[in-house]
mmCIF file with all atom_site columns, C-alpha atoms and ligand atoms in Angstrom:
data_model
loop_
_atom_site.group_PDB
_atom_site.id
_atom_site.type_symbol
_atom_site.label_atom_id
_atom_site.label_alt_id
_atom_site.label_comp_id
_atom_site.label_asym_id
_atom_site.label_entity_id
_atom_site.label_seq_id
_atom_site.pdbx_PDB_ins_code
_atom_site.Cartn_x
_atom_site.Cartn_y
_atom_site.Cartn_z
_atom_site.occupancy
_atom_site.B_iso_or_equiv
_atom_site.pdbx_formal_charge
_atom_site.auth_seq_id
_atom_site.auth_comp_id
_atom_site.auth_asym_id
_atom_site.auth_atom_id
_atom_site.pdbx_PDB_model_num
ATOM   1   C  CA  . MET A 1 1   ? -7.685  5.380  -44.969 1.00 0.00 ? 3   MET A CA  1
ATOM   2   C  CA  . ARG A 1 2   ? -8.379  6.828  -48.410 1.00 0.00 ? 4   ARG A CA  1
ATOM   3   C  CA  . THR A 1 3   ? -6.327  6.638  -51.577 1.00 0.00 ? 5   THR A CA  1
ATOM   4   C  CA  . GLY A 1 4   ? -5.940  9.116  -54.375 1.00 0.00 ? 6   GLY A CA  1
ATOM   5   C  CA  . GLN A 1 5   ? -3.951  10.094 -57.417 1.00 0.00 ? 7   GLN A CA  1
ATOM   6   C  CA  . CYS A 1 6   ? -3.415  12.796 -59.997 1.00 0.00 ? 8   CYS A CA  1
ATOM   7   C  CA  . LEU A 1 7   ? -5.071  12.769 -63.403 1.00 0.00 ? 9   LEU A CA  1
ATOM   8   C  CA  . CYS A 1 8   ? -2.234  10.973 -65.211 1.00 0.00 ? 10  CYS A CA  1
ATOM   9   C  CA  . GLY A 1 9   ? -1.577  8.553  -62.363 1.00 0.00 ? 11  GLY A CA  1
ATOM   10  C  CA  . ALA A 1 10  ? 2.106   9.423  -61.970 1.00 0.00 ? 12  ALA A CA  1
ATOM   11  C  CA  . VAL A 1 11  ? 1.563   10.435 -58.332 1.00 0.00 ? 13  VAL A CA  1
ATOM   12  C  CA  . ALA A 1 12  ? -0.495  8.325  -55.960 1.00 0.00 ? 14  ALA A CA  1
ATOM   13  C  CA  . TYR A 1 13  ? -1.003  8.663  -52.220 1.00 0.00 ? 15  TYR A CA  1
ATOM   14  C  CA  . ARG A 1 14  ? -2.681  7.259  -49.183 1.00 0.00 ? 16  ARG A CA  1
ATOM   15  C  CA  . ALA A 1 15  ? -4.295  9.528  -46.622 1.00 0.00 ? 17  ALA A CA  1
ATOM   16  C  CA  . GLU A 1 16  ? -6.141  9.374  -43.385 1.00 0.00 ? 18  GLU A CA  1
ATOM   17  C  CA  . THR A 1 17  ? -8.705  12.142 -43.741 1.00 0.00 ? 19  THR A CA  1
ATOM   18  C  CA  . ALA A 1 18  ? -11.386 13.975 -41.873 1.00 0.00 ? 20  ALA A CA  1
ATOM   19  C  CA  . ASP A 1 19  ? -14.920 13.503 -43.215 1.00 0.00 ? 21  ASP A CA  1
ATOM   20  C  CA  . THR A 1 20  ? -15.472 17.205 -43.840 1.00 0.00 ? 22  THR A CA  1
ATOM   21  C  CA  . VAL A 1 21  ? -14.619 19.400 -46.814 1.00 0.00 ? 23  VAL A CA  1
ATOM   22  C  CA  . SER A 1 22  ? -13.379 22.987 -46.724 1.00 0.00 ? 24  SER A CA  1
ATOM   23  C  CA  . VAL A 1 23  ? -14.089 25.152 -49.739 1.00 0.00 ? 25  VAL A CA  1
ATOM   24  C  CA  . CYS A 1 24  ? -11.992 28.207 -50.573 1.00 0.00 ? 26  CYS A CA  1
ATOM   25  C  CA  . TYR A 1 25  ? -12.726 30.953 -53.096 1.00 0.00 ? 27  TYR A CA  1
ATOM   26  C  CA  . CYS A 1 26  ? -9.662  33.127 -52.500 1.00 0.00 ? 28  CYS A CA  1
ATOM   27  C  CA  . LYS A 1 27  ? -7.953  34.437 -55.620 1.00 0.00 ? 29  LYS A CA  1
ATOM   28  C  CA  . MET A 1 28  ? -4.999  32.108 -55.178 1.00 0.00 ? 30  MET A CA  1
ATOM   29  C  CA  . CYS A 1 29  ? -7.255  29.071 -55.024 1.00 0.00 ? 31  CYS A CA  1
ATOM   30  C  CA  . GLN A 1 30  ? -9.150  30.388 -58.042 1.00 0.00 ? 32  GLN A CA  1
ATOM   31  C  CA  . ARG A 1 31  ? -5.955  30.619 -60.039 1.00 0.00 ? 33  ARG A CA  1
ATOM   32  C  CA  . TRP A 1 32  ? -4.793  27.255 -58.820 1.00 0.00 ? 34  TRP A CA  1
ATOM   33  C  CA  . ALA A 1 33  ? -8.013  25.282 -59.099 1.00 0.00 ? 35  ALA A CA  1
ATOM   34  C  CA  . SER A 1 34  ? -10.083 27.299 -61.561 1.00 0.00 ? 36  SER A CA  1
ATOM   35  C  CA  . GLY A 1 35  ? -12.794 28.671 -59.332 1.00 0.00 ? 37  GLY A CA  1
ATOM   36  C  CA  . VAL A 1 36  ? -12.787 26.862 -56.060 1.00 0.00 ? 38  VAL A CA  1
ATOM   37  C  CA  . PHE A 1 37  ? -10.493 24.639 -54.072 1.00 0.00 ? 39  PHE A CA  1
ATOM   38  C  CA  . MET A 1 38  ? -12.088 21.826 -52.113 1.00 0.00 ? 40  MET A CA  1
ATOM   39  C  CA  . GLY A 1 39  ? -9.801  20.385 -49.490 1.00 0.00 ? 41  GLY A CA  1
ATOM   40  C  CA  . VAL A 1 40  ? -10.078 17.574 -46.981 1.00 0.00 ? 42  VAL A CA  1
ATOM   41  C  CA  . MET A 1 41  ? -7.943  17.810 -43.856 1.00 0.00 ? 43  MET A CA  1
ATOM   42  C  CA  . THR A 1 42  ? -5.658  14.866 -43.289 1.00 0.00 ? 44  THR A CA  1
ATOM   43  C  CA  . GLU A 1 43  ? -4.309  13.237 -40.155 1.00 0.00 ? 45  GLU A CA  1
ATOM   44  C  CA  . ARG A 1 44  ? -1.728  11.515 -42.266 1.00 0.00 ? 46  ARG A CA  1
ATOM   45  C  CA  . PHE A 1 45  ? -0.597  11.757 -45.893 1.00 0.00 ? 47  PHE A CA  1
ATOM   46  C  CA  . ASP A 1 46  ? 1.889   9.441  -47.617 1.00 0.00 ? 48  ASP A CA  1
ATOM   47  C  CA  . VAL A 1 47  ? 2.935   9.509  -51.261 1.00 0.00 ? 49  VAL A CA  1
ATOM   48  C  CA  . THR A 1 48  ? 2.901   5.875  -52.370 1.00 0.00 ? 50  THR A CA  1
ATOM   49  C  CA  . GLU A 1 49  ? 3.960   6.359  -55.973 1.00 0.00 ? 51  GLU A CA  1
ATOM   50  C  CA  . GLY A 1 50  ? 5.767   8.954  -58.063 1.00 0.00 ? 52  GLY A CA  1
ATOM   51  C  CA  . ALA A 1 51  ? 7.373   11.086 -55.353 1.00 0.00 ? 53  ALA A CA  1
ATOM   52  C  CA  . ASP A 1 52  ? 9.748   12.289 -58.100 1.00 0.00 ? 54  ASP A CA  1
ATOM   53  C  CA  . HIS A 1 53  ? 6.799   13.709 -59.999 1.00 0.00 ? 55  HIS A CA  1
ATOM   54  C  CA  . LEU A 1 54  ? 5.434   15.616 -57.031 1.00 0.00 ? 56  LEU A CA  1
ATOM   55  C  CA  . GLY A 1 55  ? 6.014   19.341 -57.328 1.00 0.00 ? 57  GLY A CA  1
ATOM   56  C  CA  . VAL A 1 56  ? 5.678   21.670 -54.360 1.00 0.00 ? 58  VAL A CA  1
ATOM   57  C  CA  . ILE A 1 57  ? 5.470   25.434 -54.689 1.00 0.00 ? 59  ILE A CA  1
ATOM   58  C  CA  . SER A 1 58  ? 5.450   28.061 -51.956 1.00 0.00 ? 60  SER A CA  1
ATOM   59  C  CA  . SER A 1 59  ? 2.232   29.963 -52.586 1.00 0.00 ? 61  SER A CA  1
ATOM   60  C  CA  . SER A 1 60  ? 2.592   32.395 -49.706 1.00 0.00 ? 62  SER A CA  1
ATOM   61  C  CA  . ASP A 1 61  ? 4.832   33.124 -46.751 1.00 0.00 ? 63  ASP A CA  1
ATOM   62  C  CA  . TRP A 1 62  ? 3.336   30.290 -44.790 1.00 0.00 ? 64  TRP A CA  1
ATOM   63  C  CA  . ALA A 1 63  ? 1.729   27.813 -47.196 1.00 0.00 ? 65  ALA A CA  1
ATOM   64  C  CA  . GLU A 1 64  ? 2.704   25.584 -50.066 1.00 0.00 ? 66  GLU A CA  1
ATOM   65  C  CA  . ARG A 1 65  ? 0.809   23.586 -52.651 1.00 0.00 ? 67  ARG A CA  1
ATOM   66  C  CA  . GLY A 1 66  ? 1.531   20.192 -54.108 1.00 0.00 ? 68  GLY A CA  1
ATOM   67  C  CA  . PHE A 1 67  ? 0.834   19.150 -57.672 1.00 0.00 ? 69  PHE A CA  1
ATOM   68  C  CA  . CYS A 1 68  ? 1.795   16.581 -60.286 1.00 0.00 ? 70  CYS A CA  1
ATOM   69  C  CA  . LYS A 1 69  ? 4.642   17.813 -62.474 1.00 0.00 ? 71  LYS A CA  1
ATOM   70  C  CA  . MET A 1 70  ? 3.423   15.626 -65.337 1.00 0.00 ? 72  MET A CA  1
ATOM   71  C  CA  . CYS A 1 71  ? -0.263  16.522 -65.618 1.00 0.00 ? 73  CYS A CA  1
ATOM   72  C  CA  . GLY A 1 72  ? -0.587  19.547 -63.329 1.00 0.00 ? 74  GLY A CA  1
ATOM   73  C  CA  . SER A 1 73  ? -3.290  18.135 -61.078 1.00 0.00 ? 75  SER A CA  1
ATOM   74  C  CA  . ASN A 1 74  ? -3.648  19.854 -57.700 1.00 0.00 ? 76  ASN A CA  1
ATOM   75  C  CA  . LEU A 1 75  ? -2.863  17.427 -54.911 1.00 0.00 ? 77  LEU A CA  1
ATOM   76  C  CA  . PHE A 1 76  ? -2.677  19.327 -51.661 1.00 0.00 ? 78  PHE A CA  1
ATOM   77  C  CA  . TYR A 1 77  ? -2.459  22.576 -49.730 1.00 0.00 ? 79  TYR A CA  1
ATOM   78  C  CA  . ARG A 1 78  ? 0.009   22.402 -46.853 1.00 0.00 ? 80  ARG A CA  1
ATOM   79  C  CA  . VAL A 1 79  ? 1.019   24.664 -43.996 1.00 0.00 ? 81  VAL A CA  1
ATOM   80  C  CA  . PRO A 1 80  ? 4.415   23.372 -42.803 1.00 0.00 ? 82  PRO A CA  1
ATOM   81  C  CA  . GLU A 1 81  ? 4.178   25.301 -39.516 1.00 0.00 ? 83  GLU A CA  1
ATOM   82  C  CA  . PRO A 1 82  ? 2.403   24.166 -37.401 1.00 0.00 ? 84  PRO A CA  1
ATOM   83  C  CA  . GLY A 1 83  ? 2.013   21.391 -39.918 1.00 0.00 ? 85  GLY A CA  1
ATOM   84  C  CA  . TYR A 1 84  ? -1.227  20.459 -41.595 1.00 0.00 ? 86  TYR A CA  1
ATOM   85  C  CA  . LEU A 1 85  ? -2.148  19.204 -45.013 1.00 0.00 ? 87  LEU A CA  1
ATOM   86  C  CA  . SER A 1 86  ? -5.450  19.525 -46.800 1.00 0.00 ? 88  SER A CA  1
ATOM   87  C  CA  . VAL A 1 87  ? -5.685  17.094 -49.683 1.00 0.00 ? 89  VAL A CA  1
ATOM   88  C  CA  . ALA A 1 88  ? -7.454  18.099 -52.922 1.00 0.00 ? 90  ALA A CA  1
ATOM   89  C  CA  . MET A 1 89  ? -10.850 16.434 -52.671 1.00 0.00 ? 91  MET A CA  1
ATOM   90  C  CA  . GLY A 1 90  ? -11.100 15.720 -56.373 1.00 0.00 ? 92  GLY A CA  1
ATOM   91  C  CA  . SER A 1 91  ? -7.906  13.698 -56.337 1.00 0.00 ? 93  SER A CA  1
ATOM   92  C  CA  . LEU A 1 92  ? -9.370  11.158 -53.918 1.00 0.00 ? 94  LEU A CA  1
ATOM   93  C  CA  . ASP A 1 93  ? -10.440 7.893  -55.518 1.00 0.00 ? 95  ASP A CA  1
ATOM   94  C  CA  . ASP A 1 94  ? -13.595 7.778  -53.421 1.00 0.00 ? 96  ASP A CA  1
ATOM   95  C  CA  . THR A 1 95  ? -15.235 10.866 -51.956 1.00 0.00 ? 97  THR A CA  1
ATOM   96  C  CA  . SER A 1 96  ? -18.215 9.128  -50.403 1.00 0.00 ? 98  SER A CA  1
ATOM   97  C  CA  . GLY A 1 97  ? -19.031 10.190 -46.872 1.00 0.00 ? 99  GLY A CA  1
ATOM   98  C  CA  . LEU A 1 98  ? -17.443 13.629 -47.203 1.00 0.00 ? 100 LEU A CA  1
ATOM   99  C  CA  . THR A 1 99  ? -19.547 16.659 -46.258 1.00 0.00 ? 101 THR A CA  1
ATOM   100 C  CA  . PRO A 1 100 ? -18.809 20.349 -46.929 1.00 0.00 ? 102 PRO A CA  1
ATOM   101 C  CA  . ARG A 1 101 ? -18.345 22.102 -43.586 1.00 0.00 ? 103 ARG A CA  1
ATOM   102 C  CA  . VAL A 1 102 ? -16.991 25.583 -44.266 1.00 0.00 ? 104 VAL A CA  1
ATOM   103 C  CA  . GLN A 1 103 ? -16.595 28.062 -47.128 1.00 0.00 ? 105 GLN A CA  1
ATOM   104 C  CA  . TYR A 1 104 ? -13.696 30.534 -46.984 1.00 0.00 ? 106 TYR A CA  1
ATOM   105 C  CA  . TYR A 1 105 ? -13.547 33.905 -48.770 1.00 0.00 ? 107 TYR A CA  1
ATOM   106 C  CA  . VAL A 1 106 ? -17.249 33.793 -49.629 1.00 0.00 ? 108 VAL A CA  1
ATOM   107 C  CA  . ASP A 1 107 ? -17.101 37.446 -50.678 1.00 0.00 ? 109 ASP A CA  1
ATOM   108 C  CA  . LYS A 1 108 ? -14.690 36.380 -53.444 1.00 0.00 ? 110 LYS A CA  1
ATOM   109 C  CA  . ARG A 1 109 ? -17.001 33.645 -54.707 1.00 0.00 ? 111 ARG A CA  1
ATOM   110 C  CA  . PRO A 1 110 ? -17.291 33.737 -58.508 1.00 0.00 ? 112 PRO A CA  1
ATOM   111 C  CA  . GLU A 1 111 ? -20.629 35.069 -59.730 1.00 0.00 ? 113 GLU A CA  1
ATOM   112 C  CA  . GLY A 1 112 ? -23.351 32.479 -60.059 1.00 0.00 ? 114 GLY A CA  1
ATOM   113 C  CA  . PHE A 1 113 ? -21.489 30.035 -57.895 1.00 0.00 ? 115 PHE A CA  1
ATOM   114 C  CA  . ALA A 1 114 ? -23.217 28.482 -54.913 1.00 0.00 ? 116 ALA A CA  1
ATOM   115 C  CA  . LEU A 1 115 ? -22.848 25.353 -52.885 1.00 0.00 ? 117 LEU A CA  1
ATOM   116 C  CA  . ALA A 1 116 ? -26.028 23.390 -52.242 1.00 0.00 ? 118 ALA A CA  1
ATOM   117 C  CA  . ALA A 1 117 ? -24.873 22.361 -48.777 1.00 0.00 ? 119 ALA A CA  1
ATOM   118 C  CA  . GLU A 1 118 ? -25.448 24.613 -45.771 1.00 0.00 ? 120 GLU A CA  1
ATOM   119 C  CA  . THR A 1 119 ? -22.048 25.392 -44.264 1.00 0.00 ? 121 THR A CA  1
ATOM   120 C  CA  . LYS A 1 120 ? -20.306 27.895 -42.088 1.00 0.00 ? 122 LYS A CA  1
ATOM   121 C  CA  . GLU A 1 121 ? -19.242 30.872 -44.250 1.00 0.00 ? 123 GLU A CA  1
ATOM   122 C  CA  . MET A 1 122 ? -16.310 33.208 -43.693 1.00 0.00 ? 124 MET A CA  1
ATOM   123 C  CA  . THR A 1 123 ? -15.495 36.402 -45.573 1.00 0.00 ? 125 THR A CA  1
ATOM   124 C  CA  . GLU A 1 124 ? -11.965 37.456 -46.494 1.00 0.00 ? 126 GLU A CA  1
ATOM   125 C  CA  . ALA A 1 125 ? -11.807 39.758 -43.464 1.00 0.00 ? 127 ALA A CA  1
ATOM   126 C  CA  . GLU A 1 126 ? -13.028 36.993 -41.162 1.00 0.00 ? 128 GLU A CA  1
ATOM   127 C  CA  . CYS A 1 127 ? -10.497 34.550 -42.619 1.00 0.00 ? 129 CYS A CA  1
ATOM   128 C  CA  . ILE A 1 128 ? -7.631  36.983 -42.138 1.00 0.00 ? 130 ILE A CA  1
ATOM   129 C  CA  . ALA A 1 129 ? -8.686  37.739 -38.571 1.00 0.00 ? 131 ALA A CA  1
ATOM   130 C  CA  . PHE A 1 130 ? -9.005  34.039 -37.850 1.00 0.00 ? 132 PHE A CA  1
ATOM   131 C  CA  . PHE A 1 131 ? -5.928  32.672 -39.586 1.00 0.00 ? 133 PHE A CA  1
ATOM   132 C  CA  . ALA A 1 132 ? -3.463  35.547 -39.349 1.00 0.00 ? 134 ALA A CA  1
ATOM   133 C  CA  . PRO A 1 133 ? -4.413  37.775 -36.437 1.00 0.00 ? 135 PRO A CA  1
ATOM   134 C  CA  . GLU A 1 134 ? -0.847  38.935 -35.896 1.00 0.00 ? 136 GLU A CA  1
ATOM   135 C  CA  . GLU A 1 135 ? 0.087   39.527 -39.498 1.00 0.00 ? 137 GLU A CA  1
ATOM   136 C  CA  . GLY A 1 136 ? -2.764  41.820 -40.383 1.00 0.00 ? 138 GLY A CA  1
ATOM   137 C  CA  . ASP A 1 137 ? -3.807  42.312 -43.972 1.00 0.00 ? 139 ASP A CA  1
ATOM   138 C  CA  . SER A 1 138 ? -0.516  41.284 -45.547 1.00 0.00 ? 140 SER A CA  1
ATOM   139 C  CA  . HIS A 1 139 ? -2.140  37.882 -45.946 1.00 0.00 ? 141 HIS A CA  1
ATOM   140 C  CA  . ASP A 1 140 ? -4.556  37.873 -48.800 1.00 0.00 ? 142 ASP A CA  1
ATOM   141 C  CA  . GLN A 1 141 ? -5.433  34.227 -48.982 1.00 0.00 ? 143 GLN A CA  1
ATOM   142 C  CA  . VAL A 1 142 ? -5.962  31.197 -46.808 1.00 0.00 ? 144 VAL A CA  1
HETATM 143 ZN ZN1 . LIG B 2 .   ? -0.191  13.455 -62.993 1.00 0.00 ? 28  LIG B ZN1 1
HETATM 144 ZN ZN1 . LIG B 2 .   ? -7.883  29.788 -50.931 1.00 0.00 ? 29  LIG B ZN1 1
#
């Protein structure tokens, strides 16, 4: 079980996480996280403090993103159906033992940006084919 919080501390949570990190360079993640979003998949996620300060915005037809309404920190990316939540890695109190596993939208990676770790890489087209095979190219982000 890991714990985490936003920058100002208004929202705190407890999460059971995987030990791998997914990195996304899609334009939505760039706007949201200033360059790259690093998420850690959770088995379980519970807000332990400041639920009133937790904002959730629908970022696409199928996904939503959680943030602190006080300080604006990114807290999670969630897909309600079928139901998974990737917690913002940087909001975790302790990130030891986490390893980058995959990079999404690598063809959208900002110039000069590179991860030192060797991971699986997926282009925008590969992400769309993988995540939204039935919806075609109407989905432009993960
Ligand atoms: Zn905050
Ligand atoms: Zn993304």
